Amino acid sequence: MAIRPPPMFGMKGSAPKPSWGAVPLRVEHRIGVQVPPEVLWELLSKVDGWSAWNPLYPEARGQIRIGAQLELTEALPGRTPRQARPVVLEWMPLEQIHWSDSRSDGWVRSVRFIEVDIVSPTGCIISNGEIFTGFLAKRHYKAHRSAHLEGFRAMNEALVAQAVKIWTDRGGTAPDPA
């Protein structure tokens, strides 16, 4: 008997069957940083501290634990800030945070992810993005993809700047500017 991955986004079995007639659409920004993953996690795991450095979520409250509801103000560039109350789906220290959210009265659903790939003791790649599904996902994606991408880029750059500052303040080696 073959082992199959768990259902995701309304897909069952080995053949993808999109939920609500929409194929999942992904927006992601990736960036590298020369700091230990512990420094990144220190910033990411303290949601209440995001407002000090995070331009995408200038107001944020909550705890990173499965099933917890976060309270976020999402400030996408060029868009009116939006209040969101996503639920944490999964997290793994030093590696990832995933939460689910919905928009347009549930017609657009998403999984938001922040993932840290450790490439060395003091080197990581941060993947910051969102996967959209639902009946109006394609419309939302087309209308807001650029704003989401710019928001993820701004958040990544701010996270890197804050992490490098913390790391160098603690005596770590500053990364070479590229």
Short mmCIF file of C-alpha atoms in Angstrom, two decimals:
data_model
loop_
_atom_site.label_atom_id
_atom_site.label_comp_id
_atom_site.label_asym_id
_atom_site.label_seq_id
_atom_site.Cartn_x
_atom_site.Cartn_y
_atom_site.Cartn_z
CA MET A 1 0.00 0.00 0.00
CA ALA A 2 1.43 3.37 -1.04
CA ILE A 3 1.70 6.18 1.48
CA ARG A 4 0.00 9.32 0.24
CA PRO A 5 0.52 12.87 1.44
CA PRO A 6 -2.26 14.33 3.58
CA PRO A 7 -5.03 16.22 1.77
CA MET A 8 -4.23 19.90 1.24
CA PHE A 9 -6.42 22.69 -0.05
CA GLY A 10 -9.33 20.34 -0.64
CA MET A 11 -7.26 17.85 -2.66
CA LYS A 12 -7.81 14.16 -1.96
CA GLY A 13 -5.86 11.11 -3.03
CA SER A 14 -3.12 11.30 -5.61
CA ALA A 15 -5.02 13.27 -8.26
CA PRO A 16 -5.35 16.97 -7.41
CA LYS A 17 -8.97 18.05 -7.17
CA PRO A 18 -9.04 21.77 -6.54
CA SER A 19 -11.53 23.02 -4.00
CA TRP A 20 -14.13 25.58 -5.04
CA GLY A 21 -13.02 25.30 -8.67
CA ALA A 22 -9.72 27.10 -8.15
CA VAL A 23 -6.15 25.90 -8.50
CA PRO A 24 -3.90 27.07 -5.63
CA LEU A 25 -1.98 30.24 -6.53
CA ARG A 26 1.30 31.10 -4.81
CA VAL A 27 3.10 34.38 -4.14
CA GLU A 28 6.51 34.17 -2.46
CA HIS A 29 9.63 36.19 -1.74
CA ARG A 30 12.90 34.55 -0.67
CA ILE A 31 15.97 36.19 0.83
CA GLY A 32 19.23 34.99 2.34
CA VAL A 33 20.78 36.21 5.57
CA GLN A 34 24.00 35.45 7.44
CA VAL A 35 22.74 35.02 10.99
CA PRO A 36 21.94 31.93 13.08
CA PRO A 37 18.36 30.66 12.78
CA GLU A 38 17.88 31.28 16.51
CA VAL A 39 18.11 35.04 15.91
CA LEU A 40 15.44 34.88 13.19
CA TRP A 41 13.20 32.72 15.34
CA GLU A 42 13.59 35.11 18.26
CA LEU A 43 12.02 37.83 16.08
CA LEU A 44 9.43 35.67 14.32
CA SER A 45 8.12 33.81 17.36
CA LYS A 46 7.29 36.99 19.33
CA VAL A 47 4.24 38.21 17.41
CA ASP A 48 3.62 40.98 19.95
CA GLY A 49 7.03 42.46 18.97
CA TRP A 50 6.42 42.51 15.21
CA SER A 51 5.21 46.13 15.24
CA ALA A 52 8.75 47.23 16.18
CA TRP A 53 10.24 46.00 12.88
CA ASN A 54 7.58 44.57 10.55
CA PRO A 55 6.12 46.93 7.91
CA LEU A 56 3.67 44.30 6.62
CA TYR A 57 2.09 43.78 10.06
CA PRO A 58 2.42 47.12 11.89
CA GLU A 59 0.02 45.85 14.56
CA ALA A 60 0.20 42.24 15.67
CA ARG A 61 -0.87 40.25 18.71
CA GLY A 62 -1.01 36.59 19.56
CA GLN A 63 1.02 33.50 20.23
CA ILE A 64 2.58 31.03 17.85
CA ARG A 65 0.90 27.77 18.82
CA ILE A 66 -1.30 25.39 16.86
CA GLY A 67 -4.92 26.54 16.84
CA ALA A 68 -4.14 30.00 18.24
CA GLN A 69 -5.80 32.97 16.60
CA LEU A 70 -3.58 35.91 15.72
CA GLU A 71 -4.78 39.51 15.48
CA LEU A 72 -2.99 41.27 12.64
CA THR A 73 -3.22 44.51 10.73
CA GLU A 74 -1.98 43.68 7.25
CA ALA A 75 -0.60 46.75 5.47
CA LEU A 76 0.05 45.80 1.85
CA PRO A 77 1.75 48.59 -0.14
CA GLY A 78 -0.79 50.74 -1.99
CA ARG A 79 -3.77 49.09 -0.25
CA THR A 80 -5.98 50.00 2.68
CA PRO A 81 -4.79 48.18 5.83
CA ARG A 82 -6.87 45.09 6.60
CA GLN A 83 -7.69 43.52 9.95
CA ALA A 84 -7.08 39.78 9.93
CA ARG A 85 -7.68 37.05 12.50
CA PRO A 86 -5.86 34.04 11.06
CA VAL A 87 -5.44 30.72 12.86
CA VAL A 88 -2.03 29.09 13.30
CA LEU A 89 -2.06 25.77 11.42
CA GLU A 90 1.41 24.56 12.28
CA TRP A 91 4.78 25.74 13.44
CA MET A 92 8.17 24.25 14.11
CA PRO A 93 10.78 26.19 16.07
CA LEU A 94 13.61 27.54 13.91
CA GLU A 95 11.84 26.32 10.74
CA GLN A 96 8.31 27.49 9.96
CA ILE A 97 5.07 29.21 10.83
CA HIS A 98 1.90 28.56 8.80
CA TRP A 99 -1.49 30.15 9.36
CA SER A 100 -4.83 30.10 7.56
CA ASP A 101 -6.91 33.13 6.67
CA SER A 102 -9.86 34.06 4.50
CA ARG A 103 -11.02 37.12 2.59
CA SER A 104 -14.10 38.18 0.66
CA ASP A 105 -16.50 36.47 3.06
CA GLY A 106 -14.64 33.17 2.67
CA TRP A 107 -14.54 33.15 -1.13
CA VAL A 108 -10.74 33.47 -0.96
CA ARG A 109 -8.86 31.27 1.48
CA SER A 110 -5.15 31.23 2.05
CA VAL A 111 -2.28 29.61 3.85
CA ARG A 112 0.36 32.12 4.86
CA PHE A 113 3.86 30.79 5.42
CA ILE A 114 7.17 31.98 6.82
CA GLU A 115 9.86 29.32 6.48
CA VAL A 116 13.53 29.32 7.41
CA ASP A 117 15.90 27.02 5.53
CA ILE A 118 19.14 26.56 7.46
CA VAL A 119 22.12 26.38 5.09
CA SER A 120 24.91 26.77 7.68
CA PRO A 121 25.21 27.55 11.40
CA THR A 122 25.04 31.27 10.53
CA GLY A 123 23.25 31.22 7.19
CA CYS A 124 19.56 30.94 6.36
CA ILE A 125 17.11 31.49 3.53
CA ILE A 126 13.76 32.98 4.47
CA SER A 127 10.72 32.08 2.36
CA ASN A 128 7.82 34.41 2.98
CA GLY A 129 4.57 33.92 1.07
CA GLU A 130 0.96 32.91 0.71
CA ILE A 131 -1.01 30.28 -1.20
CA PHE A 132 -4.53 31.25 -2.27
CA THR A 133 -7.48 28.96 -2.99
CA GLY A 134 -11.21 29.42 -3.31
CA PHE A 135 -13.78 30.49 -5.83
CA LEU A 136 -12.41 34.05 -6.15
CA ALA A 137 -8.72 33.19 -5.64
CA LYS A 138 -7.71 33.84 -9.24
CA ARG A 139 -9.36 37.27 -9.22
CA HIS A 140 -7.73 38.17 -5.89
CA TYR A 141 -4.36 36.90 -7.12
CA LYS A 142 -4.47 38.98 -10.31
CA ALA A 143 -5.57 42.12 -8.46
CA HIS A 144 -3.21 41.89 -5.48
CA ARG A 145 -0.21 39.73 -6.47
CA SER A 146 2.18 42.67 -6.85
CA ALA A 147 1.13 44.20 -3.52
CA HIS A 148 1.58 40.86 -1.73
CA LEU A 149 5.00 40.34 -3.30
CA GLU A 150 6.13 43.85 -2.34
CA GLY A 151 4.78 43.36 1.19
CA PHE A 152 6.63 40.06 1.59
CA ARG A 153 9.81 41.69 0.24
CA ALA A 154 9.50 44.60 2.68
CA MET A 155 8.91 42.23 5.59
CA ASN A 156 11.88 40.05 4.61
CA GLU A 157 14.20 43.04 4.26
CA ALA A 158 13.10 44.42 7.64
CA LEU A 159 13.50 40.99 9.27
CA VAL A 160 17.01 40.65 7.83
CA ALA A 161 18.01 44.16 8.95
CA GLN A 162 16.72 43.57 12.48
CA ALA A 163 18.31 40.10 12.71
CA VAL A 164 21.69 41.38 11.50
CA LYS A 165 21.53 44.22 14.04
CA ILE A 166 20.78 41.81 16.90
CA TRP A 167 23.50 39.40 15.74
CA THR A 168 26.20 42.09 15.42
CA ASP A 169 25.16 43.71 18.74
CA ARG A 170 25.82 40.32 20.34
CA GLY A 171 29.29 40.13 18.80
CA GLY A 172 28.46 38.12 15.71
CA THR A 173 30.18 38.81 12.45
CA ALA A 174 28.34 41.25 10.18
CA PRO A 175 27.60 39.84 6.74
CA ASP A 176 29.46 41.23 3.74
CA PRO A 177 27.32 43.70 1.82
CA ALA A 178 26.50 42.30 -1.60
#
